Amino acid sequence: MNYLELSKEKKAQLLDEVNKEFNAFVAKGYKVDISRGKPCSEQLDIGMEMFKGIDKALESMPKNYRNYGMLSGIPEMQQLFADMLGLKPANIIVGGSSSLNLMYDTIQRALQFGVCGEKPWNDSKVKFICPIPGYDRHFAICEHFGIEMISVPMNEDGPIMDVVEKLVSLDDSIKGIWCVPKYSNPSGCVYSNEVVDRLAKMKTKAKDFRIFWDNAYVVHDLTDTPEKLANIMTVAEKYGNEDRIYEFASTSKVTLAGAGVACIGASEKNIKDILSHLTIETISYDKVNQYIHYLFLKDMNNIAAIMKKQREVIKPKFDKFINAFTEEFSTDSNIAKWTNPKGGYFITLDVYQGCAKRVYELCKEAGLTLTKAGAPFPYGRDDDDKTLRIAPTFTSTSDLDISIAILICCVKKACLEKLLED
Ligand SMILES: Cc1ncc(COP(=O)(O)O)c(C=O)c1O
């Protein structure tokens, strides 16, 4: 049904029906939440397997792992992250439990001390390119440090490179770009080989420009035919631009969110530079947790088996949303368009222009918490007011049915109200 072509009477009649449904949801007093990309309890149970028989298993841990030292992390986890990201172990620093923490630290260091002997970024104005829609916490870091954000829209295969290339070639205050290259948060898109190539080779006016390659969903496939992402470090090396890349990953959604292991991957020169500061910040990260992770994760084949278990829990949740959207909104409905990601943690739902905030508010009234409308945009500003981020993983399967019913009802209500108003 094409909502735009309905007569005024038909729209009013549909709105009447939807209002009744909406009031019934409000009366029920539901309390459901699809706002954050958190693993659900069943997924975390998979991670808890890590601790089975751990006191015995820990007997194999080298004795020095119990003590201070080894700032770059234990070699076993350096190797594992190197295999995951296609880097060399020497190009990996294994950190604490959060890659976001490593990103924040990396920006703070660059602002205060500069990178690899260059001037501190903070000596003058700093700007970052933010592909949109994007990850709200990246944007929060920029806002926190007063970094001006320049939005660049995303295509289905990454940011629009003509725009990125032009911006970075003209302005030396643009020091970085955020990228979630595989199963992007929130669109789920995967950067194409062409986009990776252009990012790696583009001319930047700032010689201390950095790509923040947040590979948070590198092994988080939802299908048997995962998308392939080019190895940006290998490509950048080809152009002599290897120092441009800071790569991040973690096991937050492989083992335990908030109690996993994170890493930063970078060129030899960058690693040396980072370690020169890190050695002041800490004596070492938690090597015991790193070793426990190594015992559990073992190698890439075993990680694939663990991620298959994760997928078995979350794929049906993604399917529920996609099937419901497909059933409720035809491709020509003009009031809802959604992504169908092959991995990661999110679905992007675009509603009729000018309605996203209203959908968010209506959902709240009916008991469903969504990620705030506008969150996937710098400064929370979605100029079209149309994009919503859906996080299917955390909610229990039974709550998911209610969440989907409320969401669909609120999309219809907000859009019909707007169409009648127009
Ligand atoms: C793109 C992206 N990067 C980083 C993170 C946070 O990762 P970590 O738990 O390693 O800090 C998330 C969490 O949702 C994310 O979506």
CSV table of C-alpha atoms and ligand atoms in Angstrom, one decimal:
chain,number,residue,atom,x,y,z
A,1,MET,CA,0.0,0.0,0.0
A,2,ASN,CA,1.4,3.3,-1.0
A,3,TYR,CA,0.5,5.6,1.9
A,4,LEU,CA,1.1,8.8,-0.1
A,5,GLU,CA,-1.6,7.9,-2.7
A,6,LEU,CA,-4.3,7.1,-0.2
A,7,SER,CA,-7.3,9.5,-0.1
A,8,LYS,CA,-7.7,11.7,2.9
A,9,GLU,CA,-10.7,9.7,4.1
A,10,LYS,CA,-8.7,6.5,3.9
A,11,LYS,CA,-5.8,8.0,5.8
A,12,ALA,CA,-8.2,9.2,8.5
A,13,GLN,CA,-9.8,5.8,8.7
A,14,LEU,CA,-6.5,4.0,9.1
A,15,LEU,CA,-5.3,6.5,11.7
A,16,ASP,CA,-8.5,5.9,13.6
A,17,GLU,CA,-7.7,2.1,13.7
A,18,VAL,CA,-4.1,2.7,14.6
A,19,ASN,CA,-5.0,5.1,17.4
A,20,LYS,CA,-7.2,2.4,19.0
A,21,GLU,CA,-4.3,-0.1,18.8
A,22,PHE,CA,-1.9,2.6,20.2
A,23,ASN,CA,-4.3,3.3,23.2
A,24,ALA,CA,-4.5,-0.4,24.0
A,25,PHE,CA,-0.6,-0.5,24.2
A,26,VAL,CA,-0.6,2.5,26.5
A,27,ALA,CA,-3.2,0.9,28.7
A,28,LYS,CA,-1.2,-2.3,29.1
A,29,GLY,CA,1.7,-0.4,30.6
A,30,TYR,CA,4.5,-2.3,28.7
A,31,LYS,CA,8.1,-1.7,29.5
A,32,VAL,CA,10.4,-3.0,26.7
A,33,ASP,CA,13.7,-1.7,25.3
A,34,ILE,CA,15.4,-2.0,22.0
A,35,SER,CA,17.7,1.0,22.4
A,36,ARG,CA,21.2,-0.3,22.9
A,37,GLY,CA,23.3,-2.9,21.1
A,38,LYS,CA,23.9,-5.1,24.1
A,39,PRO,CA,24.2,-8.9,24.0
A,40,CYS,CA,21.3,-10.7,25.8
A,41,SER,CA,21.7,-13.1,28.7
A,42,GLU,CA,21.8,-16.2,26.5
A,43,GLN,CA,24.7,-14.7,24.5
A,44,LEU,CA,26.6,-13.9,27.7
A,45,ASP,CA,26.1,-17.5,28.8
A,46,ILE,CA,28.2,-18.5,25.8
A,47,GLY,CA,31.0,-16.2,27.1
A,48,MET,CA,30.7,-17.6,30.6
A,49,GLU,CA,31.9,-21.0,29.3
A,50,MET,CA,35.3,-19.3,29.5
A,51,PHE,CA,35.4,-19.9,33.2
A,52,LYS,CA,34.6,-23.6,33.3
A,53,GLY,CA,37.4,-25.5,34.9
A,54,ILE,CA,39.5,-22.3,34.9
A,55,ASP,CA,41.5,-22.9,38.1
A,56,LYS,CA,43.0,-26.0,36.5
A,57,ALA,CA,43.4,-24.4,33.1
A,58,LEU,CA,45.2,-21.5,34.6
A,59,GLU,CA,48.0,-23.8,35.7
A,60,SER,CA,49.3,-23.5,32.1
A,61,MET,CA,49.6,-19.7,32.4
A,62,PRO,CA,53.2,-18.5,32.3
A,63,LYS,CA,54.0,-17.3,35.9
A,64,ASN,CA,55.0,-13.8,34.8
A,65,TYR,CA,51.5,-13.1,33.4
A,66,ARG,CA,50.5,-12.7,37.1
A,67,ASN,CA,52.8,-9.7,37.5
A,68,TYR,CA,53.3,-6.2,36.1
A,69,GLY,CA,54.8,-5.8,32.6
A,70,MET,CA,54.2,-6.7,29.0
A,71,LEU,CA,52.5,-3.4,28.1
A,72,SER,CA,51.6,-4.6,24.6
A,73,GLY,CA,49.7,-7.6,26.0
A,74,ILE,CA,50.4,-11.3,26.0
A,75,PRO,CA,51.8,-12.7,22.8
A,76,GLU,CA,48.9,-15.3,22.5
A,77,MET,CA,46.3,-12.5,22.3
A,78,GLN,CA,48.5,-10.3,20.1
A,79,GLN,CA,48.6,-13.3,17.7
A,80,LEU,CA,44.8,-13.8,17.9
A,81,PHE,CA,43.9,-10.2,17.2
A,82,ALA,CA,46.5,-10.1,14.5
A,83,ASP,CA,44.8,-13.1,12.8
A,84,MET,CA,41.4,-11.4,13.3
A,85,LEU,CA,42.5,-8.1,11.7
A,86,GLY,CA,45.1,-9.4,9.2
A,87,LEU,CA,48.0,-7.7,10.9
A,88,LYS,CA,51.3,-8.8,12.4
A,89,PRO,CA,51.4,-9.5,16.2
A,90,ALA,CA,54.0,-6.8,16.6
A,91,ASN,CA,51.4,-4.3,15.3
A,92,ILE,CA,48.9,-5.0,18.0
A,93,ILE,CA,48.6,-3.6,21.5
A,94,VAL,CA,46.2,-5.7,23.6
A,95,GLY,CA,44.4,-3.4,26.0
A,96,GLY,CA,41.7,-3.6,28.6
A,97,SER,CA,38.1,-4.6,28.1
A,98,SER,CA,36.9,-1.7,25.9
A,99,SER,CA,37.9,-0.6,22.4
A,100,LEU,CA,35.9,2.6,22.9
A,101,ASN,CA,38.3,3.4,25.8
A,102,LEU,CA,41.3,2.9,23.4
A,103,MET,CA,39.7,5.2,20.9
A,104,TYR,CA,39.0,7.9,23.5
A,105,ASP,CA,42.6,7.6,24.8
A,106,THR,CA,44.0,7.8,21.2
A,107,ILE,CA,42.2,11.0,20.5
A,108,GLN,CA,43.1,12.5,23.8
A,109,ARG,CA,46.8,11.7,23.3
A,110,ALA,CA,46.7,13.2,19.8
A,111,LEU,CA,45.0,16.4,21.0
A,112,GLN,CA,47.5,16.8,23.9
A,113,PHE,CA,50.7,15.5,22.5
A,114,GLY,CA,50.3,15.1,18.7
A,115,VAL,CA,51.0,12.0,16.8
A,116,CYS,CA,54.5,10.6,16.0
A,117,GLY,CA,56.2,13.9,16.8
A,118,GLU,CA,53.8,16.2,15.0
A,119,LYS,CA,52.3,19.2,16.8
A,120,PRO,CA,49.4,18.6,19.3
A,121,TRP,CA,46.2,18.6,17.4
A,122,ASN,CA,44.9,21.0,20.1
A,123,ASP,CA,47.3,23.7,18.9
A,124,SER,CA,44.6,24.8,16.4
A,125,LYS,CA,41.0,23.9,15.5
A,126,VAL,CA,40.3,20.2,15.0
A,127,LYS,CA,37.7,18.7,12.7
A,128,PHE,CA,36.6,15.1,12.1
A,129,ILE,CA,34.7,13.6,9.3
A,130,CYS,CA,31.7,11.6,10.5
A,131,PRO,CA,30.0,9.3,8.0
A,132,ILE,CA,26.2,9.4,8.7
A,133,PRO,CA,24.3,7.7,10.0
A,134,GLY,CA,27.0,6.6,12.5
A,135,TYR,CA,27.9,5.4,16.0
A,136,ASP,CA,26.6,7.9,18.6
A,137,ARG,CA,29.5,7.2,21.0
A,138,HIS,CA,32.1,8.2,18.3
A,139,PHE,CA,30.2,11.5,18.0
A,140,ALA,CA,30.0,11.9,21.8
A,141,ILE,CA,33.9,11.6,22.0
A,142,CYS,CA,34.2,14.4,19.4
A,143,GLU,CA,31.7,16.6,21.1
A,144,HIS,CA,33.3,16.0,24.5
A,145,PHE,CA,36.7,17.2,23.2
A,146,GLY,CA,35.2,20.1,21.2
A,147,ILE,CA,36.2,18.5,17.8
A,148,GLU,CA,34.0,19.9,15.1
A,149,MET,CA,32.1,17.2,13.3
A,150,ILE,CA,31.6,17.3,9.5
A,151,SER,CA,28.8,14.9,8.4
A,152,VAL,CA,29.3,13.0,5.2
A,153,PRO,CA,26.4,10.7,4.0
A,154,MET,CA,26.9,7.0,3.6
A,155,ASN,CA,26.2,5.1,0.5
A,156,GLU,CA,25.5,1.4,0.6
A,157,ASP,CA,29.3,0.7,0.4
A,158,GLY,CA,30.7,3.3,2.7
A,159,PRO,CA,31.0,7.1,2.9
A,160,ILE,CA,30.6,9.1,-0.3
A,161,MET,CA,34.2,9.3,-1.2
A,162,ASP,CA,34.1,12.2,-3.7
A,163,VAL,CA,33.0,14.4,-0.7
A,164,VAL,CA,35.5,12.9,1.7
A,165,GLU,CA,38.4,13.3,-0.7
A,166,LYS,CA,37.6,16.9,-1.4
A,167,LEU,CA,37.2,17.8,2.2
A,168,VAL,CA,40.5,16.2,3.4
A,169,SER,CA,42.5,17.6,0.5
A,170,LEU,CA,41.5,21.2,1.2
A,171,ASP,CA,41.5,21.5,5.0
A,172,ASP,CA,44.4,20.7,7.2
A,173,SER,CA,42.3,21.0,10.4
A,174,ILE,CA,40.5,17.8,9.4
A,175,LYS,CA,42.5,15.3,11.4
A,176,GLY,CA,40.5,12.2,11.2
A,177,ILE,CA,37.5,10.2,10.1
A,178,TRP,CA,35.4,7.6,12.0
A,179,CYS,CA,34.8,4.4,10.1
A,180,VAL,CA,32.9,1.2,11.2
A,181,PRO,CA,33.9,-0.6,8.0
A,182,LYS,CA,32.1,-3.9,8.5
A,183,TYR,CA,28.5,-4.1,9.4
A,184,SER,CA,28.5,-0.4,10.1
A,185,ASN,CA,26.7,0.9,13.2
A,186,PRO,CA,23.8,1.4,12.4
A,187,SER,CA,23.3,0.7,8.7
A,188,GLY,CA,25.0,-2.6,8.6
A,189,CYS,CA,26.8,-1.8,5.4
A,190,VAL,CA,30.3,-3.1,4.5
A,191,TYR,CA,32.8,-0.8,2.9
A,192,SER,CA,33.6,-1.8,-0.7
A,193,ASN,CA,37.1,-2.5,-2.0
A,194,GLU,CA,36.9,0.8,-3.9
A,195,VAL,CA,36.1,2.8,-0.8
A,196,VAL,CA,38.9,1.1,1.2
A,197,ASP,CA,41.3,1.8,-1.6
A,198,ARG,CA,40.3,5.5,-1.9
A,199,LEU,CA,40.5,6.0,1.9
A,200,ALA,CA,43.9,4.4,2.0
A,201,LYS,CA,45.3,6.5,-0.9
A,202,MET,CA,43.5,9.8,-0.7
A,203,LYS,CA,45.7,13.0,-0.4
A,204,THR,CA,45.1,14.7,2.9
A,205,LYS,CA,46.2,18.3,3.6
A,206,ALA,CA,46.9,17.3,7.2
A,207,LYS,CA,50.0,15.1,7.3
A,208,ASP,CA,49.0,13.8,10.7
A,209,PHE,CA,45.5,12.7,9.4
A,210,ARG,CA,44.2,9.4,10.9
A,211,ILE,CA,41.5,6.9,10.0
A,212,PHE,CA,39.8,5.5,13.1
A,213,TRP,CA,39.0,2.1,11.7
A,214,ASP,CA,36.6,0.7,14.3
A,215,ASN,CA,36.3,-2.9,13.3
A,216,ALA,CA,33.9,-3.7,16.1
A,217,TYR,CA,32.0,-6.3,14.0
A,218,VAL,CA,34.9,-8.0,12.2
A,219,VAL,CA,33.7,-11.6,13.0
A,220,HIS,CA,30.1,-10.8,13.7
A,221,ASP,CA,28.5,-12.4,10.7
A,222,LEU,CA,24.8,-13.3,10.5
A,223,THR,CA,25.0,-15.5,7.4
A,224,ASP,CA,27.1,-18.3,6.0
A,225,THR,CA,28.2,-16.0,3.2
A,226,PRO,CA,29.8,-13.2,5.1
A,227,GLU,CA,30.8,-10.0,3.4
A,228,LYS,CA,34.5,-9.6,2.7
A,229,LEU,CA,36.2,-6.4,3.9
A,230,ALA,CA,39.5,-5.4,2.3
A,231,ASN,CA,42.5,-5.2,4.7
A,232,ILE,CA,43.0,-1.4,4.9
A,233,MET,CA,46.5,-1.8,6.4
A,234,THR,CA,47.8,-3.8,3.4
A,235,VAL,CA,46.2,-1.4,1.0
A,236,ALA,CA,47.6,1.7,2.9
A,237,GLU,CA,51.1,0.1,2.9
A,238,LYS,CA,50.9,-0.1,-0.9
A,239,TYR,CA,50.6,3.7,-1.0
A,240,GLY,CA,53.1,4.3,1.8
A,241,ASN,CA,50.2,5.5,4.1
A,242,GLU,CA,50.3,2.8,6.7
A,243,ASP,CA,50.7,5.4,9.5
A,244,ARG,CA,47.3,6.8,8.6
A,245,ILE,CA,45.5,3.8,10.1
A,246,TYR,CA,44.4,3.2,13.7
A,247,GLU,CA,42.4,0.0,13.9
A,248,PHE,CA,40.3,-1.1,16.8
A,249,ALA,CA,38.5,-4.3,17.8
A,250,SER,CA,37.3,-6.2,20.9
A,251,THR,CA,35.7,-9.4,22.1
A,252,SER,CA,32.8,-7.5,23.8
A,253,LYS,CA,30.3,-9.3,21.6
A,254,VAL,CA,32.3,-12.5,21.3
A,255,THR,CA,32.7,-13.2,25.0
A,256,LEU,CA,31.5,-10.7,27.6
A,257,ALA,CA,30.5,-7.1,27.0
A,258,GLY,CA,32.5,-4.9,29.4
A,259,ALA,CA,34.6,-7.9,30.5
A,260,GLY,CA,36.3,-8.8,27.3
A,261,VAL,CA,39.6,-7.8,25.7
A,262,ALA,CA,40.2,-5.0,23.3
A,263,CYS,CA,43.1,-4.0,21.0
A,264,ILE,CA,44.5,-1.3,18.8
A,265,GLY,CA,46.3,-2.2,15.6
A,266,ALA,CA,48.7,0.2,13.9
A,267,SER,CA,51.9,0.6,12.0
A,268,GLU,CA,55.3,0.1,13.7
A,269,LYS,CA,55.8,3.8,14.0
A,270,ASN,CA,52.4,4.4,15.5
A,271,ILE,CA,52.7,1.5,17.9
A,272,LYS,CA,56.1,2.9,19.2
A,273,ASP,CA,54.5,6.4,19.6
A,274,ILE,CA,51.4,5.0,21.4
A,275,LEU,CA,53.6,2.9,23.8
A,276,SER,CA,55.7,5.9,24.7
A,277,HIS,CA,52.6,7.5,26.2
A,278,LEU,CA,50.9,4.3,27.4
A,279,THR,CA,53.9,3.5,29.5
A,280,ILE,CA,53.1,6.5,31.6
A,281,GLU,CA,49.4,5.7,31.8
A,282,THR,CA,49.6,2.2,33.0
A,283,ILE,CA,52.1,-0.5,33.9
A,284,SER,CA,50.2,-3.2,32.2
A,285,TYR,CA,46.6,-4.3,31.3
A,286,ASP,CA,44.8,-7.3,32.7
A,287,LYS,CA,46.9,-10.2,31.4
A,288,VAL,CA,45.1,-12.8,33.4
A,289,ASN,CA,41.8,-11.9,31.6
A,290,GLN,CA,43.8,-11.9,28.3
A,291,TYR,CA,45.1,-15.4,29.0
A,292,ILE,CA,41.6,-16.7,30.0
A,293,HIS,CA,40.4,-15.3,26.7
A,294,TYR,CA,43.2,-17.0,24.8
A,295,LEU,CA,42.3,-20.4,26.4
A,296,PHE,CA,38.7,-20.0,25.4
A,297,LEU,CA,39.1,-18.4,22.0
A,298,LYS,CA,42.1,-20.5,20.9
A,299,ASP,CA,42.2,-19.6,17.2
A,300,MET,CA,40.2,-18.2,14.3
A,301,ASN,CA,38.4,-21.5,13.6
A,302,ASN,CA,37.3,-21.7,17.2
A,303,ILE,CA,36.2,-18.1,17.2
A,304,ALA,CA,34.1,-18.9,14.1
A,305,ALA,CA,32.4,-21.7,16.0
A,306,ILE,CA,31.7,-19.4,19.0
A,307,MET,CA,30.3,-16.7,16.6
A,308,LYS,CA,28.0,-19.4,15.1
A,309,LYS,CA,26.6,-20.0,18.5
A,310,GLN,CA,26.1,-16.2,19.0
A,311,ARG,CA,24.4,-16.1,15.6
A,312,GLU,CA,22.0,-18.9,16.5
A,313,VAL,CA,20.8,-16.7,19.3
A,314,ILE,CA,20.5,-13.4,17.6
A,315,LYS,CA,19.7,-14.1,13.9
A,316,PRO,CA,16.1,-15.1,14.7
A,317,LYS,CA,15.7,-11.7,16.4
A,318,PHE,CA,16.9,-9.8,13.3
A,319,ASP,CA,14.6,-12.0,11.2
A,320,LYS,CA,11.6,-11.1,13.3
A,321,PHE,CA,12.1,-7.4,12.6
A,322,ILE,CA,12.8,-7.9,8.9
A,323,ASN,CA,9.8,-10.2,8.4
A,324,ALA,CA,7.5,-7.9,10.3
A,325,PHE,CA,8.6,-4.9,8.3
A,326,THR,CA,8.3,-6.8,5.1
A,327,GLU,CA,4.8,-7.9,6.0
A,328,GLU,CA,3.6,-4.5,7.2
A,329,PHE,CA,5.2,-2.2,4.8
A,330,SER,CA,5.3,-2.9,1.1
A,331,THR,CA,8.4,-1.6,-0.8
A,332,ASP,CA,6.2,1.2,-2.2
A,333,SER,CA,4.7,2.2,1.2
A,334,ASN,CA,6.9,5.4,1.2
A,335,ILE,CA,6.7,5.4,5.0
A,336,ALA,CA,9.3,2.8,6.0
A,337,LYS,CA,12.5,1.6,4.5
A,338,TRP,CA,14.9,-0.6,6.4
A,339,THR,CA,18.3,-2.3,6.0
A,340,ASN,CA,18.8,-6.1,6.1
A,341,PRO,CA,22.3,-6.5,7.5
A,342,LYS,CA,24.4,-9.6,7.0
A,343,GLY,CA,26.1,-9.0,10.3
A,344,GLY,CA,26.7,-6.6,13.2
A,345,TYR,CA,24.1,-5.5,15.8
A,346,PHE,CA,21.8,-3.0,14.2
A,347,ILE,CA,19.0,-2.4,11.6
A,348,THR,CA,18.4,1.1,10.3
A,349,LEU,CA,14.8,2.0,9.9
A,350,ASP,CA,14.0,5.1,7.8
A,351,VAL,CA,10.5,6.5,8.3
A,352,TYR,CA,8.6,9.2,6.4
A,353,GLN,CA,10.5,12.4,6.5
A,354,GLY,CA,9.8,14.5,9.6
A,355,CYS,CA,8.5,11.6,11.6
A,356,ALA,CA,11.4,9.9,13.5
A,357,LYS,CA,11.2,12.0,16.6
A,358,ARG,CA,7.4,11.5,16.8
A,359,VAL,CA,7.9,7.8,16.4
A,360,TYR,CA,10.4,7.8,19.2
A,361,GLU,CA,8.0,9.8,21.5
A,362,LEU,CA,5.0,7.6,20.7
A,363,CYS,CA,7.0,4.5,21.4
A,364,LYS,CA,8.1,5.9,24.7
A,365,GLU,CA,4.4,6.6,25.6
A,366,ALA,CA,3.5,3.1,24.6
A,367,GLY,CA,6.3,1.6,26.8
A,368,LEU,CA,9.0,0.9,24.2
A,369,THR,CA,12.4,2.6,24.5
A,370,LEU,CA,14.2,3.2,21.2
A,371,THR,CA,17.6,4.7,20.6
A,372,LYS,CA,16.8,8.5,20.6
A,373,ALA,CA,15.9,9.8,17.2
A,374,GLY,CA,18.9,11.8,15.9
A,375,ALA,CA,21.4,9.8,17.9
A,376,PRO,CA,23.2,8.4,14.8
A,377,PHE,CA,24.0,11.9,13.7
A,378,PRO,CA,26.6,14.5,15.0
A,379,TYR,CA,25.1,16.8,17.6
A,380,GLY,CA,22.0,14.5,17.5
A,381,ARG,CA,20.8,16.4,14.4
A,382,ASP,CA,19.0,14.4,11.8
A,383,ASP,CA,18.0,17.1,9.3
A,384,ASP,CA,15.5,14.8,7.6
A,385,ASP,CA,14.2,13.6,11.0
A,386,LYS,CA,13.7,10.1,9.5
A,387,THR,CA,16.3,7.7,10.8
A,388,LEU,CA,15.8,5.3,13.7
A,389,ARG,CA,18.3,2.7,14.9
A,390,ILE,CA,16.9,-0.7,15.9
A,391,ALA,CA,19.0,-2.9,18.2
A,392,PRO,CA,17.3,-6.4,18.2
A,393,THR,CA,19.8,-8.4,20.3
A,394,PHE,CA,19.2,-7.5,24.0
A,395,THR,CA,15.5,-8.1,24.4
A,396,SER,CA,14.0,-11.5,25.2
A,397,THR,CA,12.2,-13.2,22.3
A,398,SER,CA,8.8,-12.7,24.0
A,399,ASP,CA,9.3,-9.0,24.5
A,400,LEU,CA,10.5,-8.7,21.0
A,401,ASP,CA,7.0,-9.5,19.6
A,402,ILE,CA,5.6,-6.7,21.7
A,403,SER,CA,8.4,-4.3,20.8
A,404,ILE,CA,7.8,-4.9,17.1
A,405,ALA,CA,4.0,-4.5,17.4
A,406,ILE,CA,4.4,-1.2,19.2
A,407,LEU,CA,7.1,0.1,16.8
A,408,ILE,CA,5.0,-0.7,13.7
A,409,CYS,CA,1.9,0.9,15.3
A,410,CYS,CA,3.8,4.0,16.1
A,411,VAL,CA,5.4,4.3,12.7
A,412,LYS,CA,2.0,4.1,11.1
A,413,LYS,CA,0.5,6.6,13.6
A,414,ALA,CA,3.3,9.2,13.2
A,415,CYS,CA,3.4,8.9,9.5
A,416,LEU,CA,-0.4,9.0,9.0
A,417,GLU,CA,-0.6,12.1,11.3
A,418,LYS,CA,2.0,13.8,9.3
A,419,LEU,CA,0.5,12.9,5.9
A,420,LEU,CA,-2.9,14.2,7.1
A,421,GLU,CA,-1.2,17.4,8.3
A,422,ASP,CA,0.6,17.9,5.0
B,1,LIG,C1,30.9,0.5,16.3
B,1,LIG,C2,31.2,0.2,17.8
B,1,LIG,N1,32.4,0.4,18.3
B,1,LIG,C3,32.7,0.2,19.6
B,1,LIG,C4,31.7,-0.3,20.4
B,1,LIG,C5,32.1,-0.5,21.8
B,1,LIG,O1,33.1,-1.5,21.9
B,1,LIG,P1,33.8,-1.9,23.2
B,1,LIG,O2,32.9,-2.7,24.0
B,1,LIG,O3,35.0,-2.7,22.8
B,1,LIG,O4,34.2,-0.6,23.9
B,1,LIG,C6,30.4,-0.5,20.0
B,1,LIG,C7,29.4,-1.0,20.9
B,1,LIG,O5,28.2,-1.1,20.6
B,1,LIG,C8,30.2,-0.3,18.6
B,1,LIG,O6,28.9,-0.5,18.1
